[in-house]
XYZ file of C-alpha atoms in Angstrom:
584
model
C -31.055 3.721 0.287
C -34.163 2.477 -2.288
C -37.167 1.550 -0.821
C -39.271 -1.186 -0.936
C -43.151 -1.081 -2.015
C -44.983 -3.096 -0.784
C -48.412 -3.465 -3.064
C -51.095 -5.735 -1.011
C -53.865 -6.875 -4.138
C -56.846 -8.244 -3.551
C -58.510 -10.099 -6.177
C -61.944 -11.722 -5.827
C -64.395 -12.930 -9.013
C -67.156 -12.881 -6.673
C -68.640 -9.696 -4.359
C -69.662 -10.972 -1.192
C -71.922 -9.481 1.180
C -70.705 -9.591 3.876
C -66.736 -9.588 4.490
C -66.772 -12.068 8.533
C -65.508 -14.981 6.412
C -62.415 -13.076 4.915
C -61.998 -11.809 8.576
C -58.771 -13.882 9.020
C -57.132 -13.543 5.533
C -57.408 -9.117 7.055
C -56.908 -9.560 9.934
C -53.034 -10.903 8.674
C -52.989 -8.974 6.188
C -52.813 -6.162 8.939
C -50.253 -7.894 11.008
C -48.095 -7.769 7.979
C -48.520 -4.061 7.627
C -47.564 -3.605 11.105
C -44.826 -5.190 11.203
C -43.555 -3.956 7.080
C -43.970 -0.136 9.832
C -42.649 -0.806 12.618
C -39.384 -2.253 10.728
C -39.608 1.079 8.508
C -37.711 3.879 8.975
C -38.966 6.104 8.047
C -43.070 7.837 7.400
C -44.900 4.654 5.976
C -46.920 6.327 3.643
C -49.964 3.818 2.149
C -51.170 3.557 -0.660
C -55.318 2.304 -1.641
C -56.739 1.414 -5.226
C -60.119 0.891 -4.804
C -61.018 -1.223 -7.893
C -65.023 -1.722 -8.173
C -67.066 -2.655 -10.974
C -70.225 -4.520 -10.046
C -71.517 -3.270 -5.998
C -70.643 -0.389 -4.358
C -71.186 -1.970 -1.267
C -68.871 -2.297 1.546
C -66.493 -4.241 0.068
C -63.443 -5.987 1.819
C -60.990 -2.985 0.971
C -62.845 -0.594 3.402
C -62.660 -3.405 6.157
C -59.582 -3.043 5.530
C -58.175 0.718 5.594
C -60.815 1.462 8.364
C -59.129 -1.667 10.312
C -57.969 -0.540 13.812
C -54.302 -1.903 13.830
C -53.439 0.360 10.565
C -55.051 2.999 12.764
C -52.337 5.464 12.742
C -50.210 4.157 9.645
C -50.446 7.473 6.928
C -53.199 6.620 3.700
C -53.596 7.717 0.375
C -56.484 6.373 -1.726
C -55.909 6.704 -5.160
C -57.640 6.336 -8.476
C -56.248 3.971 -11.281
C -55.167 7.366 -13.104
C -51.277 7.991 -12.928
C -50.989 9.994 -9.373
C -50.064 14.281 -10.445
C -47.760 16.058 -7.779
C -47.003 12.561 -5.572
C -42.705 13.530 -4.613
C -41.782 9.687 -3.296
C -43.231 6.584 -4.201
C -45.446 5.207 -1.321
C -43.885 2.266 0.453
C -47.999 -0.065 0.908
C -49.993 0.138 -2.300
C -53.184 -1.606 -1.310
C -55.773 -3.195 -3.941
C -58.797 -4.392 -4.552
C -60.621 -5.792 -7.948
C -63.885 -7.218 -7.632
C -63.869 -8.326 -10.905
C -60.672 -9.962 -12.183
C -62.241 -9.971 -15.429
C -62.902 -6.747 -16.051
C -60.260 -5.231 -13.553
C -57.211 -7.016 -15.271
C -56.558 -4.029 -17.642
C -56.940 -1.356 -14.802
C -54.495 -3.441 -12.744
C -52.900 -3.784 -15.484
C -51.938 0.011 -16.083
C -51.275 0.815 -12.616
C -48.055 -1.985 -12.637
C -47.606 -0.249 -15.846
C -47.683 3.012 -15.588
C -47.123 4.290 -11.806
C -43.564 3.128 -12.264
C -42.961 1.167 -8.805
C -39.786 0.127 -7.695
C -38.816 -3.484 -9.453
C -38.376 -4.326 -5.415
C -42.077 -3.932 -5.177
C -43.887 -6.679 -2.671
C -47.458 -7.363 -3.844
C -50.611 -9.726 -1.626
C -53.370 -11.202 -3.991
C -56.091 -12.536 -2.051
C -57.684 -14.569 -4.024
C -60.781 -16.888 -2.734
C -60.634 -20.774 -3.169
C -62.115 -21.731 -5.977
C -59.811 -19.490 -8.226
C -56.678 -21.265 -9.019
C -56.834 -21.370 -11.870
C -56.673 -17.448 -11.807
C -53.754 -17.241 -9.686
C -51.986 -18.185 -12.217
C -52.968 -16.022 -14.960
C -52.769 -12.876 -12.337
C -49.033 -14.350 -11.403
C -47.307 -14.301 -14.783
C -49.052 -10.652 -15.609
C -46.942 -9.264 -12.246
C -43.692 -11.314 -14.261
C -44.518 -9.884 -16.812
C -44.373 -6.446 -15.013
C -41.246 -7.669 -13.904
C -42.274 -7.563 -10.084
C -41.482 -10.289 -8.343
C -42.594 -10.586 -4.499
C -46.158 -11.429 -4.890
C -47.261 -13.468 -1.617
C -50.637 -15.060 -3.045
C -53.357 -15.344 -0.157
C -56.626 -17.466 -0.099
C -59.554 -17.148 1.407
C -61.595 -18.062 3.490
C -59.196 -20.953 4.696
C -56.007 -18.544 5.033
C -53.300 -20.367 2.347
C -49.867 -18.233 1.916
C -48.445 -19.776 -1.393
C -45.321 -17.928 -3.061
C -43.453 -18.103 -6.319
C -39.359 -18.683 -6.746
C -39.507 -16.626 -10.951
C -36.145 -18.920 -11.969
C -36.958 -21.541 -10.848
C -40.635 -22.019 -11.272
C -41.632 -23.594 -8.121
C -44.505 -23.004 -6.047
C -44.376 -22.716 -1.908
C -47.633 -23.383 -0.424
C -48.140 -22.762 3.475
C -51.530 -23.231 5.095
C -51.666 -20.903 7.657
C -50.023 -17.348 8.689
C -46.604 -17.306 7.578
C -43.995 -16.652 10.087
C -43.809 -12.457 8.321
C -39.933 -12.877 7.674
C -40.156 -16.017 5.889
C -42.934 -13.440 3.423
C -40.621 -12.030 1.020
C -37.665 -13.993 0.120
C -34.342 -13.129 -1.669
C -35.999 -13.954 -5.646
C -32.590 -12.897 -6.586
C -30.985 -15.767 -4.605
C -30.041 -18.380 -6.390
C -31.552 -18.125 -9.686
C -30.663 -21.979 -11.175
C -28.211 -21.728 -14.065
C -30.090 -18.331 -15.583
C -27.756 -16.602 -17.910
C -27.257 -13.595 -17.820
C -27.286 -11.737 -20.653
C -23.932 -9.026 -20.843
C -24.584 -6.086 -23.854
C -20.966 -4.886 -24.386
C -19.407 -1.178 -27.006
C -15.966 -0.414 -26.280
C -13.941 -2.971 -26.185
C -11.888 -1.571 -23.517
C -9.054 -2.822 -20.961
C -12.250 -2.446 -17.989
C -14.584 -4.660 -20.775
C -12.175 -6.891 -22.719
C -13.806 -10.914 -22.703
C -11.975 -11.670 -25.394
C -8.431 -13.041 -23.120
C -8.227 -17.002 -21.747
C -6.834 -16.436 -18.742
C -8.559 -12.906 -16.676
C -10.536 -10.813 -18.485
C -11.254 -6.989 -17.771
C -11.749 -6.196 -13.837
C -16.159 -5.537 -15.213
C -16.005 -9.193 -16.609
C -14.426 -10.281 -13.846
C -16.852 -8.796 -11.474
C -19.788 -10.399 -13.673
C -18.484 -13.880 -13.082
C -18.371 -13.756 -9.838
C -21.644 -12.110 -9.410
C -22.966 -14.970 -10.961
C -21.602 -17.744 -9.818
C -22.437 -16.644 -6.701
C -25.694 -16.819 -7.903
C -25.545 -19.744 -9.182
C -25.746 -18.819 -12.973
C -23.822 -17.855 -16.330
C -22.517 -15.397 -18.131
C -22.940 -14.435 -21.630
C -22.141 -11.715 -23.870
C -22.978 -9.362 -26.910
C -20.281 -7.770 -28.730
C -22.162 -4.530 -30.146
C -21.084 -3.775 -33.842
C -22.252 0.156 -34.826
C -20.808 3.416 -35.277
C -21.225 4.800 -31.633
C -21.839 8.090 -33.685
C -25.401 7.227 -34.582
C -28.223 7.299 -32.389
C -29.607 3.690 -32.582
C -26.273 2.728 -30.815
C -26.903 3.128 -27.716
C -29.988 1.034 -27.816
C -28.951 -1.672 -29.491
C -26.889 -1.961 -26.254
C -29.152 -2.147 -24.165
C -32.111 -4.474 -25.760
C -31.436 -8.115 -27.771
C -32.681 -7.885 -31.412
C -34.875 -4.821 -30.096
C -37.484 -6.583 -27.737
C -35.581 -8.248 -24.859
C -33.940 -6.302 -22.177
C -29.911 -6.993 -21.527
C -29.307 -7.447 -17.626
C -26.556 -5.220 -18.091
C -24.735 -3.434 -19.868
C -21.060 -3.435 -18.758
C -19.851 -0.134 -20.572
C -20.417 2.968 -18.315
C -22.347 6.330 -18.888
C -21.736 9.427 -16.782
C -24.607 11.281 -15.243
C -25.532 14.393 -13.306
C -27.732 12.416 -10.883
C -29.553 9.056 -10.898
C -31.121 8.006 -14.182
C -34.147 5.633 -14.351
C -33.032 2.017 -16.421
C -29.309 2.672 -14.752
C -27.725 1.278 -11.533
C -24.645 4.574 -10.486
C -21.243 2.240 -9.487
C -19.868 2.372 -5.856
C -16.650 3.034 -7.151
C -15.756 6.325 -7.997
C -14.397 7.570 -11.197
C -11.681 10.549 -11.268
C -10.100 12.629 -14.391
C -7.153 12.667 -14.670
C -4.528 14.940 -15.903
C -0.907 12.471 -17.198
C 2.233 14.500 -17.487
C 5.972 13.891 -18.390
C 7.661 12.597 -15.295
C 10.649 15.215 -14.751
C 13.645 14.426 -16.729
C 16.959 12.576 -15.371
C 18.910 16.453 -14.665
C 23.228 17.072 -15.620
C 25.431 17.274 -13.849
C 25.319 21.121 -13.861
C 22.121 21.031 -13.692
C 22.724 19.050 -10.211
C 25.492 21.764 -9.138
C 22.835 24.648 -10.184
C 19.760 23.149 -8.725
C 19.763 23.953 -4.960
C 18.869 27.360 -5.652
C 16.635 29.206 -6.859
C 16.645 31.326 -9.831
C 15.793 34.291 -7.894
C 18.467 33.304 -5.088
C 21.522 33.358 -8.182
C 20.194 36.713 -8.940
C 20.974 37.910 -5.536
C 23.967 36.192 -5.593
C 25.348 37.751 -8.734
C 24.433 41.049 -7.817
C 25.704 40.704 -4.323
C 28.892 40.157 -5.467
C 28.828 42.144 -8.390
C 27.874 45.835 -5.541
C 31.441 43.944 -3.208
C 34.136 44.492 -7.131
C 31.992 48.265 -7.654
C 32.581 49.431 -4.578
C 36.341 47.981 -4.381
C 36.994 49.530 -8.042
C 35.629 52.829 -6.699
C 37.174 53.252 -3.682
C 40.214 51.349 -2.954
C 40.969 53.712 -0.525
C 38.254 52.588 1.527
C 38.196 49.249 1.138
C 41.794 47.891 1.679
C 40.999 44.245 0.954
C 38.680 41.820 -1.360
C 35.091 41.965 -0.480
C 34.849 38.523 -1.628
C 37.989 36.232 -0.570
C 37.940 37.737 2.932
C 34.924 37.153 3.336
C 35.062 33.383 1.759
C 38.065 32.140 2.403
C 39.320 34.175 4.500
C 42.818 36.139 2.283
C 43.319 39.119 3.405
C 45.877 42.765 2.283
C 46.023 44.482 6.040
C 45.130 42.947 8.893
C 40.802 43.059 9.929
C 41.874 44.959 13.208
C 43.635 48.410 11.126
C 41.398 47.978 8.717
C 38.440 51.026 8.763
C 35.150 50.587 10.406
C 33.306 51.324 7.349
C 34.640 48.316 5.945
C 34.900 45.781 9.109
C 30.698 46.596 9.107
C 30.632 45.402 5.069
C 33.096 42.193 5.622
C 31.017 41.074 8.688
C 28.259 41.753 7.165
C 29.311 38.973 3.931
C 30.906 36.545 6.106
C 27.921 35.997 8.055
C 25.964 36.105 4.780
C 28.615 33.765 2.551
C 28.494 31.387 6.249
C 24.605 30.556 5.947
C 24.418 30.540 1.293
C 27.211 27.336 1.407
C 25.750 25.867 4.260
C 22.954 25.418 2.713
C 24.260 24.841 -0.670
C 26.739 21.922 1.107
C 23.885 20.601 3.040
C 20.976 20.651 -0.108
C 23.685 19.199 -2.696
C 24.900 16.760 -0.555
C 21.414 15.177 -0.427
C 20.473 15.487 -4.534
C 24.282 13.469 -4.290
C 22.215 10.249 -2.400
C 20.321 9.582 -5.557
C 20.242 10.147 -9.416
C 18.924 13.442 -9.323
C 15.836 14.894 -11.571
C 13.086 17.904 -12.391
C 10.647 18.445 -10.118
C 7.140 16.361 -11.814
C 4.101 19.282 -12.189
C 1.256 19.041 -9.269
C 0.076 21.792 -10.715
C -2.109 23.719 -12.549
C 0.068 26.367 -12.215
C 3.423 24.157 -13.734
C 1.289 23.417 -16.900
C 1.194 26.729 -17.362
C 5.148 27.172 -16.364
C 6.043 23.926 -18.121
C 4.323 25.364 -21.806
C 1.826 21.154 -21.328
C -0.083 20.952 -24.066
C -3.489 19.106 -23.709
C -5.270 18.261 -25.969
C -9.093 16.287 -26.266
C -11.401 14.564 -27.718
C -14.751 16.333 -26.893
C -15.741 20.549 -26.790
C -15.906 19.863 -23.120
C -17.335 22.939 -21.598
C -14.591 24.073 -19.409
C -11.660 24.750 -22.368
C -14.062 27.549 -23.268
C -12.480 29.289 -19.740
C -9.538 31.955 -21.001
C -6.807 30.708 -17.502
C -7.795 26.773 -19.570
C -7.421 27.788 -23.306
C -3.749 28.155 -22.745
C -3.534 24.407 -22.023
C -5.924 22.262 -23.492
C -7.077 22.054 -27.285
C -9.521 20.831 -29.072
C -7.603 18.581 -31.774
C -9.829 15.944 -32.266
C -7.174 13.862 -35.139
C -4.620 13.903 -32.681
C -4.048 10.207 -31.217
C -4.857 10.029 -27.572
C -3.220 7.043 -26.575
C -0.560 7.241 -23.404
C 2.863 7.774 -24.994
C 2.344 8.916 -28.376
C 2.039 13.015 -28.117
C 5.761 13.293 -27.879
C 7.199 15.976 -25.470
C 5.631 18.395 -24.101
C 2.384 16.239 -24.684
C -0.337 15.909 -21.673
C -3.350 13.723 -22.107
C -6.522 13.225 -20.260
C -7.022 9.814 -18.677
C -10.156 8.711 -16.970
C -8.508 6.895 -12.948
C -9.961 3.630 -14.356
C -7.831 3.077 -17.639
C -4.615 5.091 -16.312
C -5.088 2.002 -13.249
C -4.326 -0.228 -16.992
C -2.435 1.961 -18.663
C 0.968 2.714 -15.631
C 1.816 -0.700 -15.774
C 2.193 -0.463 -19.844
C 6.094 -1.198 -20.360
C 6.510 0.816 -22.979
C 6.602 3.967 -21.057
C 9.179 3.092 -18.428
C 12.512 4.726 -18.734
C 14.563 1.292 -19.333
C 17.894 3.596 -18.417
C 16.393 5.095 -14.932
C 13.647 2.043 -14.096
C 10.709 4.851 -13.793
C 7.297 5.541 -15.314
C 7.721 8.245 -17.816
C 5.136 9.979 -16.733
C 2.930 10.680 -13.791
C -0.826 12.157 -12.863
C -1.057 15.833 -11.578
C -1.683 14.579 -7.732
C -2.874 19.046 -6.983
C -5.843 18.786 -10.274
C -7.306 16.932 -11.756
C -10.879 17.469 -13.172
C -13.660 16.664 -10.778
C -15.186 12.937 -10.440
C -17.456 11.637 -11.518
C -19.563 8.669 -10.912
C -20.361 6.142 -13.592
C -23.806 4.576 -15.051
C -24.556 1.216 -15.972
C -28.127 0.625 -17.679
C -29.692 -2.672 -15.910
C -33.291 -1.705 -17.417
C -36.405 -1.786 -16.321
C -37.644 -3.271 -12.969
C -34.925 -5.105 -12.845
C -34.334 -7.412 -8.966
C -30.467 -8.183 -10.447
C -29.009 -4.352 -9.896
C -29.136 -4.585 -5.728
C -27.267 -7.924 -6.122
C -24.593 -6.116 -8.934
C -24.271 -3.798 -6.805
C -23.672 -6.140 -3.429
C -20.857 -7.385 -5.509
C -19.516 -4.898 -6.456
C -19.252 -3.471 -3.390
C -17.511 -6.803 -1.679
C -14.644 -7.586 -4.620
C -13.372 -3.302 -4.578
C -13.461 -3.698 -0.495
C -11.720 -6.954 -0.337
C -8.905 -5.573 -3.004
C -10.229 -8.055 -5.879
C -10.560 -5.114 -8.479
C -7.358 -4.252 -7.714
C -6.050 -7.730 -8.089
C -7.850 -8.135 -10.692
C -6.148 -5.188 -12.824
C -2.924 -6.229 -12.706
C -3.013 -10.234 -13.124
C -4.812 -8.362 -16.735
C -1.706 -5.876 -17.107
C 0.226 -9.400 -16.506
C -1.396 -11.443 -19.303
C -2.135 -8.634 -21.091
C 1.669 -7.364 -21.242
C 3.508 -10.720 -20.835
C 7.702 -10.585 -20.199
C 7.412 -7.002 -20.220
C 5.274 -6.776 -17.034
C 7.466 -8.368 -14.537
C 9.450 -5.940 -15.993
C 8.046 -3.136 -15.084
C 6.917 -4.463 -11.659
C 11.119 -5.337 -10.943
C 11.873 -1.897 -11.983
C 9.001 -1.140 -9.269
C 10.272 -3.799 -6.211
C 14.374 -3.097 -7.275
C 14.950 -1.387 -4.305
C 18.145 -2.721 -3.802
C 20.223 -1.024 -6.423
C 18.977 2.741 -6.424
C 19.529 4.405 -9.242
C 22.461 6.673 -7.765
C 25.256 9.113 -9.291
C 28.904 7.009 -10.515
C 32.283 9.354 -10.947
C 31.254 8.414 -14.303
C 28.728 11.329 -13.884
C 30.318 13.155 -13.035
C 32.801 13.582 -15.704
C 31.736 17.165 -17.239
C 32.387 18.359 -13.076
C 36.094 16.187 -13.092
C 37.115 18.789 -16.625
C 35.821 22.133 -15.283
C 37.970 21.163 -12.385
C 40.903 19.276 -14.217
C 40.193 23.266 -16.958
C 39.597 25.373 -13.503
C 43.699 24.153 -12.087
C 44.627 23.887 -15.932
C 44.275 28.212 -15.766
C 45.429 28.510 -12.059
C 48.212 26.842 -13.050
C 48.972 28.892 -16.187
C 48.158 32.397 -14.878
C 50.944 31.371 -11.845
C 53.164 30.804 -14.323
C 53.048 33.844 -16.253
C 52.872 36.234 -13.081
C 55.902 34.324 -11.310
C 57.721 34.708 -14.098
C 56.708 38.700 -14.727
C 57.403 38.706 -11.023
C 60.525 38.062 -11.691
C 61.173 39.180 -15.457
C 59.870 42.822 -13.542
C 62.783 42.814 -10.709
C 66.305 41.679 -12.744
C 64.967 44.263 -14.561
C 64.409 46.796 -11.128
C 68.304 45.087 -10.060
C 70.185 45.697 -14.052
C 68.555 49.014 -14.038
C 69.926 50.058 -10.304
C 73.070 48.791 -11.474
C 73.638 50.937 -14.011
C 72.659 53.602 -11.411
C 75.811 54.144 -9.258
C 77.623 52.089 -12.224
C 77.115 55.724 -13.394
C 77.544 58.145 -10.741
């Protein structure tokens, strides 16, 4: 939270030998300071600038510093020069000048060079005969973009202040209530036109569409409506590689600052003149989604490669045992555990054969149950390959991601296998072909994910997915708001309100509907249609039916051949025996 700074400035064109006539103003100012100190959640620092040009006798400033009401408040008497080795800004600054004409330049240097925050509060005390100087001093504060100014007239106490945007003065005779002293200058902008610059035309900053604009544009338009203001957008046309291009998005004709620049920048820390956004933005990895599996792949998918290799080794070992030890293993070590076919009763077999067959029976039973359970789960809907989730999945699938900026993380050996620096390759999602991934911001992906071109019309699914277990980090976006911009607080407040209310997400979706037209409705039907799920049909099993038919046909042929051959052998043996009998 940015702490407000209270700047109490005393201006007097003539020196008073006694401060008794100003006692009412001193007491009231001390009470205001005490009230602000009591409400401040922390150490309340107070700086005093005593600008004396004519006399060195006791002044109003001396009386105020020595007031017993402020004895417990930390105070620091400063000089006109810019302070050095100051780690934090003060919450209260008291400035006294005994000669307005002589001290004006010194006061101006204090306001400009000392870098006070936009929330600085100013109390200017003036004598009754110097009403004209109040207007001049007020213009000086306005030029310095310090808007929270309170003027106190002495000796007859009168409190006055100006509404900066409505240009109206308010005067109150006597002591004003503390909660009415510093009004919110931005609560009513009275039709003020906010000047907004746009450098990059992206979905978030698009203000050219008819009905719905980009969500950042809608955010600023909503802020303007809430503050009784209007918006005017300026498209900055320049080469981003030009060093002066960014400056053009900050200043109007190199003279006046824009109220805000909708283009976001990324900084590692808080930067002056930039407002941090409350919406975090992550760098995401977008890769092709898992492809649809064929029926043959479906029957292989329940087990991993290691399991299939283990099953193959078990079968090979069983065949070798039957070939090498035919007398010890009479029964078939594969057909008996799986199908129950036996050549002789198992209780008549040897102990070794019993032990091996019992172990194989338990093994094949567990594997069969696991395979059946998995295959039934996969048949409940159209099976697809597993979606990529981790960086290791990128390496396994040999995904290549082309970068358009020479970022530091691509120099790490681990990442060089995936990330390649090639600015000439298109960075639009879907234009890189298979085996290519993309680095996008989460804000950009919220819009691109609704692009109908990325949807598969056969499956109704988006062809791309975000790695949910690997990102390139989260960044805080910053918007340029200029020096001491009082609207910066309102921008942050409305952005937070719109985000928490869900309006940001609504604007993103509505903008996609505006841009993509009727095609967007088709993609939403894909997402919402749960009645016609992508299930396996009978025609999808044609390869399986063919394999079944081929297997049955081959089995039938082998059976017939075996039957014919067995009958032929039996007839030959019968004839051979009959001849031997006739000879004898």
